[in-house]
Short mmCIF file of C-alpha atoms in Angstrom, two decimals:
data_model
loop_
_atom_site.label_atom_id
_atom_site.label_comp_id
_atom_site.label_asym_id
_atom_site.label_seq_id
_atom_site.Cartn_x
_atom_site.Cartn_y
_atom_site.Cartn_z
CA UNK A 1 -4.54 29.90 38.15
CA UNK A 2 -3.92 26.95 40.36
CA UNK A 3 -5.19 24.49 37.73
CA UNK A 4 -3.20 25.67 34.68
CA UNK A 5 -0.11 25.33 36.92
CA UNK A 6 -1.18 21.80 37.63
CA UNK A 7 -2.02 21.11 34.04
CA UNK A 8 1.45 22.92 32.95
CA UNK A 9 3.34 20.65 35.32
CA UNK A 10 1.31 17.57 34.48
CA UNK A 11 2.06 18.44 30.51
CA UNK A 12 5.84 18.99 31.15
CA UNK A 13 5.99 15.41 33.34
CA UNK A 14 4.48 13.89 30.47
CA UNK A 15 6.86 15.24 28.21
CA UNK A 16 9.90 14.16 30.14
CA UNK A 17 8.67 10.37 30.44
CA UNK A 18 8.17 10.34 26.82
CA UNK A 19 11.45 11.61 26.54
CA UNK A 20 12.79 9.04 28.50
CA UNK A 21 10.99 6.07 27.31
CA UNK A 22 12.17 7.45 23.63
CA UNK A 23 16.26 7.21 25.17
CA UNK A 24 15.95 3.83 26.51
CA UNK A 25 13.69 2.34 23.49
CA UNK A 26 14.42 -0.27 22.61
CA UNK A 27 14.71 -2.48 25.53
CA UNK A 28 12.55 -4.79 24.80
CA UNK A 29 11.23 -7.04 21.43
CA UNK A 30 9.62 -5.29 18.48
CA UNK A 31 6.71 -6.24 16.68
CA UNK A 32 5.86 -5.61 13.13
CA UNK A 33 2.42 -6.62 12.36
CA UNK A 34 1.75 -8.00 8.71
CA UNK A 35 -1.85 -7.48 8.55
CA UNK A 36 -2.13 -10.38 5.38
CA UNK A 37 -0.83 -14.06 5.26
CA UNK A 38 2.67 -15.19 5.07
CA UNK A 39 4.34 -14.76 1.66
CA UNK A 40 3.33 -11.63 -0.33
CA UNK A 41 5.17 -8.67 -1.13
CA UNK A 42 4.50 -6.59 2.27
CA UNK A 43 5.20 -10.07 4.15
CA UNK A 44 8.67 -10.34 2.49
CA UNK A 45 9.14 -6.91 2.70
CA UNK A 46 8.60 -7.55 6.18
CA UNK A 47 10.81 -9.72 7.10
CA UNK A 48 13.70 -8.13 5.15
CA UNK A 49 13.24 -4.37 7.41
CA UNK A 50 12.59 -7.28 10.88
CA UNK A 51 16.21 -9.04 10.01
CA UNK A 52 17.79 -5.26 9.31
CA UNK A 53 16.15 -3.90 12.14
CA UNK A 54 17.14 -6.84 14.71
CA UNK A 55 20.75 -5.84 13.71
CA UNK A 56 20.76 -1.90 13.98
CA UNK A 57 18.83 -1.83 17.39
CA UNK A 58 20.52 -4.97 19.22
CA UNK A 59 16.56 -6.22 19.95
CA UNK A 60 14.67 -8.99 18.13
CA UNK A 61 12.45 -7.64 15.49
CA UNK A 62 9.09 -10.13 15.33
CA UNK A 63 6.90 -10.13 12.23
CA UNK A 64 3.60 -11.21 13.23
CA UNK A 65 0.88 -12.12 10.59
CA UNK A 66 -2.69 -11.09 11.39
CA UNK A 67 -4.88 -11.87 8.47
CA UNK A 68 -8.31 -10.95 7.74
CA UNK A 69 -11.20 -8.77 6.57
CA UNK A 70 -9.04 -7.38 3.61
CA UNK A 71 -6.31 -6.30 6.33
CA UNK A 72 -8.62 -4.76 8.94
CA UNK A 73 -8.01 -7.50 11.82
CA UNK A 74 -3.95 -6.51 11.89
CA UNK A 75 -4.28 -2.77 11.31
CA UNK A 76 -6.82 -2.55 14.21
CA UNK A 77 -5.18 -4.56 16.73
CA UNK A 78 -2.11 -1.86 15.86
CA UNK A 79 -4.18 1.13 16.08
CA UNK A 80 -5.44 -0.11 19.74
CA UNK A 81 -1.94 -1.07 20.71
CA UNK A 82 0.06 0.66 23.31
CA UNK A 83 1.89 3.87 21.17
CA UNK A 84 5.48 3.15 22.71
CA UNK A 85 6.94 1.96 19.64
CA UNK A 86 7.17 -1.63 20.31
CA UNK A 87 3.72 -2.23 18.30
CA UNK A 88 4.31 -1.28 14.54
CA UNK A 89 2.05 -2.03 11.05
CA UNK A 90 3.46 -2.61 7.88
CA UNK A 91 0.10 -1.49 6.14
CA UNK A 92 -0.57 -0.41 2.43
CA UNK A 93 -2.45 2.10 0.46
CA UNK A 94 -5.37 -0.30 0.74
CA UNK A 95 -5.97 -0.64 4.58
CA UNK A 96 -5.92 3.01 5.36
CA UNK A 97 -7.03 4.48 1.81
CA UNK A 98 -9.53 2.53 0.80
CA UNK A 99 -10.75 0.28 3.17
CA UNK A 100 -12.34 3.06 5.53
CA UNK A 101 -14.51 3.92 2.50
CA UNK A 102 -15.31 0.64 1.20
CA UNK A 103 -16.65 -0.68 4.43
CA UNK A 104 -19.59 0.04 6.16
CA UNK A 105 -18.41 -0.97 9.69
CA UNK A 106 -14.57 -0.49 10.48
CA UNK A 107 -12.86 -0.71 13.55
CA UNK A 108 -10.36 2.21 12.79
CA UNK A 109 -9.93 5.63 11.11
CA UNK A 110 -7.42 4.82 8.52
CA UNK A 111 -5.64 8.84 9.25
CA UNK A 112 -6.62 9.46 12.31
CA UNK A 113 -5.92 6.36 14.26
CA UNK A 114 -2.43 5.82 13.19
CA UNK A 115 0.85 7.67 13.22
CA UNK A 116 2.94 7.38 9.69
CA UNK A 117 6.56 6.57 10.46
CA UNK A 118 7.79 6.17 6.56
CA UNK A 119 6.46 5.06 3.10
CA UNK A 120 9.52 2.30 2.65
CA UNK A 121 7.69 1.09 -1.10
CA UNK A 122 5.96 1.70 -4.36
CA UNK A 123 4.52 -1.64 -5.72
CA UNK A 124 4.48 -1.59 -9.99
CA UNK A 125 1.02 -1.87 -10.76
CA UNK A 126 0.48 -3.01 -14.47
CA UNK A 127 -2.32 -2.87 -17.41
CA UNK A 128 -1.63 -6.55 -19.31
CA UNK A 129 -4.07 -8.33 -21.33
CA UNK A 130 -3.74 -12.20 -22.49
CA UNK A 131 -2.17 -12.30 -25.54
CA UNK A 132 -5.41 -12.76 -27.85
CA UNK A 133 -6.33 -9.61 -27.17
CA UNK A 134 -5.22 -7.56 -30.64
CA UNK A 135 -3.66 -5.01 -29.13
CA UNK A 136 0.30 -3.89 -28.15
CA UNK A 137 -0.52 -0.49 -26.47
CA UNK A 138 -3.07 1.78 -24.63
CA UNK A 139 -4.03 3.31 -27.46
CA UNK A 140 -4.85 0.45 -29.50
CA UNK A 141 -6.47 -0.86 -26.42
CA UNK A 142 -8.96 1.68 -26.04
CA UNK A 143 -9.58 1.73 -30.48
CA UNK A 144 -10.27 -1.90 -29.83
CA UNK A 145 -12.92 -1.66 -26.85
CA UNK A 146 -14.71 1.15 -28.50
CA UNK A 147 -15.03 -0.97 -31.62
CA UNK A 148 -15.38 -4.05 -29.80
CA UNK A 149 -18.29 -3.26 -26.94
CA UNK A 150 -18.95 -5.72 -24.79
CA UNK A 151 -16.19 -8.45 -26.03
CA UNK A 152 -13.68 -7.15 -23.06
CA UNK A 153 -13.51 -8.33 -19.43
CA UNK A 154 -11.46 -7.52 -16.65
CA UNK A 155 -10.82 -9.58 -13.47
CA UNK A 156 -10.05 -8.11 -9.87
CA UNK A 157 -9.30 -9.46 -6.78
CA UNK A 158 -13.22 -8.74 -5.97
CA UNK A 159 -14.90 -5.46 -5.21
CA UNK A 160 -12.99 -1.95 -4.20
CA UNK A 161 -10.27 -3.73 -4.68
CA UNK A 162 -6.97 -1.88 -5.99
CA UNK A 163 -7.47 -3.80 -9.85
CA UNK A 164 -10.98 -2.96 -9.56
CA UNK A 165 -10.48 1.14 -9.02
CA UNK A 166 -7.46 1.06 -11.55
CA UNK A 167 -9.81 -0.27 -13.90
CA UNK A 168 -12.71 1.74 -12.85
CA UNK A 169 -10.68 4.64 -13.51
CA UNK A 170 -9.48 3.62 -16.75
CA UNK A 171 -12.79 3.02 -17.69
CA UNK A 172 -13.70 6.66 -17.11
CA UNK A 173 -10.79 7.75 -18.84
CA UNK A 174 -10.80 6.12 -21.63
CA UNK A 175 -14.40 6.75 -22.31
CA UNK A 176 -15.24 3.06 -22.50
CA UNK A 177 -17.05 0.62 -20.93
CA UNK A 178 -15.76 -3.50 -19.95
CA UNK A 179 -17.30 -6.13 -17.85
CA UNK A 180 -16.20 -6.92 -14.13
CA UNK A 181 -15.60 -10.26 -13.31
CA UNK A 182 -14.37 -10.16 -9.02
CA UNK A 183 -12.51 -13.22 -7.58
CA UNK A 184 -11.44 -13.95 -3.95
CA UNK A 185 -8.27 -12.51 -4.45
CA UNK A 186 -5.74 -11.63 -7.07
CA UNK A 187 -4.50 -15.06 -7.28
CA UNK A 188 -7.70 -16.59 -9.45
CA UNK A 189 -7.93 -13.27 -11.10
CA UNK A 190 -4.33 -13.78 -12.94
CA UNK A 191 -5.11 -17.17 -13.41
CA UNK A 192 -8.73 -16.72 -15.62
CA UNK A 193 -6.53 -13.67 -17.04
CA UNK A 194 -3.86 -16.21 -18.38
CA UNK A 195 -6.35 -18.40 -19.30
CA UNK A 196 -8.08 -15.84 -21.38
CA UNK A 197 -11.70 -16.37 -19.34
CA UNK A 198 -11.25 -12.63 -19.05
CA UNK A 199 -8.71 -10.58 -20.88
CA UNK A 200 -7.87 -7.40 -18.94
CA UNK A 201 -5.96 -7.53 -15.50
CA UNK A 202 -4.78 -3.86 -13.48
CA UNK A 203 -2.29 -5.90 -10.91
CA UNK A 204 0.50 -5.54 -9.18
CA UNK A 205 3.82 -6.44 -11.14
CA UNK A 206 4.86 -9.12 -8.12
CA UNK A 207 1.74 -11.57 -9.98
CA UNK A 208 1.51 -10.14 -14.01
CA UNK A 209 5.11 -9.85 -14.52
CA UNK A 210 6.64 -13.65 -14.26
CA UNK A 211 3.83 -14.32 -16.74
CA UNK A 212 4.52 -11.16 -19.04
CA UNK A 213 8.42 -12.50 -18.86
CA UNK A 214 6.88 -16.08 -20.00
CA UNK A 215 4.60 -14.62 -22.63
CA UNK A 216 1.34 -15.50 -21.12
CA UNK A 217 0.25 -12.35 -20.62
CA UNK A 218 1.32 -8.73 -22.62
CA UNK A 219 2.38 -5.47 -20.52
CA UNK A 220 0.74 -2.81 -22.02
CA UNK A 221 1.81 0.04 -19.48
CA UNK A 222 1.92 0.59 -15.57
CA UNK A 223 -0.67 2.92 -14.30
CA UNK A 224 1.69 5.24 -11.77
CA UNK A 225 2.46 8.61 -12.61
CA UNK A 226 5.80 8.64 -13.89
CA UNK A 227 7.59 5.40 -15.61
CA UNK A 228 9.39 3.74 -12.86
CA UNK A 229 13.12 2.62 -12.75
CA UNK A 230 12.57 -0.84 -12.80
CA UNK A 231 11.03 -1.07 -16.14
CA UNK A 232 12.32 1.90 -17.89
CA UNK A 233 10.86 0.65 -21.35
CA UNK A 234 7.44 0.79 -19.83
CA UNK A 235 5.04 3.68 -20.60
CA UNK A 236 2.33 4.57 -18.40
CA UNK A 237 -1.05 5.01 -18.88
CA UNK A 238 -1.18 8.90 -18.53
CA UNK A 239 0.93 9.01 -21.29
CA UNK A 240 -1.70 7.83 -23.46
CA UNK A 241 -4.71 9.19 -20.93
CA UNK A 242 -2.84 12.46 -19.62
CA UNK A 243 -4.25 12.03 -15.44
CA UNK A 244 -4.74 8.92 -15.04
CA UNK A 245 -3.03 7.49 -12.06
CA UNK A 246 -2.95 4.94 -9.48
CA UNK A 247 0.36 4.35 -7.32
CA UNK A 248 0.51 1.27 -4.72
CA UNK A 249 2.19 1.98 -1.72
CA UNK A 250 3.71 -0.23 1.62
CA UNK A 251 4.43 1.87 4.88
CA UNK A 252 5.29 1.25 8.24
CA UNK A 253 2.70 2.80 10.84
CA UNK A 254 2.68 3.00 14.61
CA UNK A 255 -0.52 3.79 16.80
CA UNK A 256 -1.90 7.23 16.90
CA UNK A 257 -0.16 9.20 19.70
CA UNK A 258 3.75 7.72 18.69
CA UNK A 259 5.95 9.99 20.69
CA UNK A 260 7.90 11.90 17.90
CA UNK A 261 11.02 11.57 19.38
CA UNK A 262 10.16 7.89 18.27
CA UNK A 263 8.65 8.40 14.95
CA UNK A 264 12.04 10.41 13.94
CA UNK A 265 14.51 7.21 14.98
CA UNK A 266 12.29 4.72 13.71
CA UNK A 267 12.26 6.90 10.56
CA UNK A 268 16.08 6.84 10.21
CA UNK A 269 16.25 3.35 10.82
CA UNK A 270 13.94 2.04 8.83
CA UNK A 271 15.37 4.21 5.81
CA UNK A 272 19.02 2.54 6.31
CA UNK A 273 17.41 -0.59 6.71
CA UNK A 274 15.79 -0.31 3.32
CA UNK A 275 18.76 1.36 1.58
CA UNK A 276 20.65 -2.38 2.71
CA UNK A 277 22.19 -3.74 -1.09
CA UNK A 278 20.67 -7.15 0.00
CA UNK A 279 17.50 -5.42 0.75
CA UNK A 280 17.06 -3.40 -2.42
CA UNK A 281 17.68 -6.40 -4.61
CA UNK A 282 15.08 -8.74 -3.53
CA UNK A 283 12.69 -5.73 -3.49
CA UNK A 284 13.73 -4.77 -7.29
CA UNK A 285 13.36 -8.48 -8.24
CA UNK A 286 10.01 -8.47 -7.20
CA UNK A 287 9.00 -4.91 -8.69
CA UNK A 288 8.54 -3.35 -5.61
CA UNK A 289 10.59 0.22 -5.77
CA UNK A 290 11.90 1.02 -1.93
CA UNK A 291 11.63 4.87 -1.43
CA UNK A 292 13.19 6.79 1.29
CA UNK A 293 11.03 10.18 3.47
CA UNK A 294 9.96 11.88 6.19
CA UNK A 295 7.04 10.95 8.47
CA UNK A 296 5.69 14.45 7.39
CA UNK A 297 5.79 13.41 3.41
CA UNK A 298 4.12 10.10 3.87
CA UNK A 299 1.64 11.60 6.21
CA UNK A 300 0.82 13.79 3.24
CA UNK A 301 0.62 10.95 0.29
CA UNK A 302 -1.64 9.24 3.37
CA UNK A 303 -4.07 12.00 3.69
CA UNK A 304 -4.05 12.93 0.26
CA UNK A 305 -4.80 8.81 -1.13
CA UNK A 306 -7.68 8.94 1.36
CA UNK A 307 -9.25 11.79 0.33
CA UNK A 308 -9.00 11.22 -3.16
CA UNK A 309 -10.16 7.01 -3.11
CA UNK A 310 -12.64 7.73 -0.58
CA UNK A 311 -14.54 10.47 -2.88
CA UNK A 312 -14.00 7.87 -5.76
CA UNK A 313 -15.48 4.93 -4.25
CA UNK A 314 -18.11 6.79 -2.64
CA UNK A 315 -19.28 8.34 -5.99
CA UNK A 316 -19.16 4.99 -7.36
CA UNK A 317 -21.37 3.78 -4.95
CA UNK A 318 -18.38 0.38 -4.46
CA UNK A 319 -18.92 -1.55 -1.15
CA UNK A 320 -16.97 -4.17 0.41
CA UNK A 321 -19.28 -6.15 2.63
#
């Protein structure tokens, strides 16, 4: 009886420090970890929620790059930071999706080790093809591949990789069959696609679209579920291939273990900080869609994106090494 009192009074202690340390945070400088190199979409993204941020709580929001092992090196030094709030990932449907099925050794559970604060974006993804390709839609896409086997390659930013599964997936689809041709990133990959060494590219809209706007490359749909705002005139995929879907999404995480008097505050601030005009803008330029929810929806997309990439690229047999 003794011991459950203890344990009772230990719990409600607990409780009322967390409390506390939730009422006085922040007091200190916070850090957002960018777990890729300066200058993407997440990194800009970034910086645009840090400068918000800095102004809403009255403390100096950092953004600290971590690159390495396709995100791994920043996500885990998050996960094994201190959970008071002060230590926060800006991670992606990749690092805590995919990569915890793709690799054989991680340092982190990509659910379990984490807590989700809010999904802040929804990256376009986009089918394009270089313009020699004979085709102006999905349909006539897939016509031309079955006619054409073997003539059609598709370039990804290597192995596992988000172009890789959209195509993978499209692939299964469709019913047809193209040849894979991984780079070191999605950099080279646009490049050879532009160049026409392979035809087919499933990228984000930040790298196809300048070159679909300069008519080095032709959009032939975006592969979410529904068309998105930013390019209304855009069909997707599933309209031609009724299921098909792959969404890209940015969120900010904290360690597992965030107090949730924490996770609500940093919720609601991160959500005004995104709904900023100035904020918005450079996102939409960029074709990455800010969204606004709870720590309990984006926990769901979370669990649901991992369970559903995981059983893909484990049937597929796809490793990372």
């Amino acid at each position: 009886m003794f011991s459950r009192i203890r344990r009772g009074i230990t719990l409600l202690v607990l409780c009322g420090f967390a409390t506390l340390a939730a009422a006085e945070w922040p007091d200190k400088p916070i850090t957002l970890v960018v777990p890729w190199a300066p200058g993407g979409s997440t990194d800009i993204l970034a910086r645009s929620l840090a400068e918000q941020l800095t102004k809403s709580l009255g403390q100096t929001v950092i953004v600290d790059n971590r690159a390495g092992a396709s995100g791994n090196i920043g996500s885990n030094f998050v996960a094994k930071a201190k959970p008071d709030g002060y230590t926060l990932l800006i991670g992606s449907m990749s690092t805590h999706a995919m990569n915890p099925a793709l690799m054989p050794a991680m340092p982190f559970r990509g659910v379990e080790d984490f807590t989700p604060i809010a999904q802040m974006a929804n990256v376009i993804n986009t089918m394009v093809v270089n313009p020699a390709v004979p085709v102006t839609n999905v349909k006539e896409f897939i016509a031309y591949a079955k006619a054409n086997p073997g003539k059609l390659a598709y370039a990804s930013a290597g192995p596992g990789s988000t172009n890789h599964l959209s195509a993978v997936l499209f692939e299964k689809a469709a019913g047809i069959e193209m040849l894979h041709v991984p780079y070191k990133g999605g950099a080279p990959a646009v490049v050879d696609t532009v160049s026409n060494q392979t035809q087919v590219l499933f990228s984000a809209g930040t790298q196809t679209l300048p070159h679909v706007k300069a008519g080095k490359l032709r959009l032939l749909g975006v592969t979410e579920a529904k068309r998105s705002p930013l390019l209304p005139d855009a069909p997707t995929v599933a309209e031609t291939l009724p299921g098909y879907e792959l969404g890209v999404w940015y969120g900010a995480f904290g360690p597992a273990n965030l107090p949730k008097e924490l996770v609500t505050r940093l919720n609601v601030e991160i959500n005004k900080a995104l709904a900023q005009p100035e904020v918005r803008a450079r996102m939409d330029s960029m074709g990455v869609e800010i969204v606004k929810g709870t720590p309990q929806q984006f926990a769901a997309v979370l669990r649901s994106d991992a369970d559903r990439y995981g059983k893909l690229i484990r049937e597929l047999g796809i490793k990372n090494e």
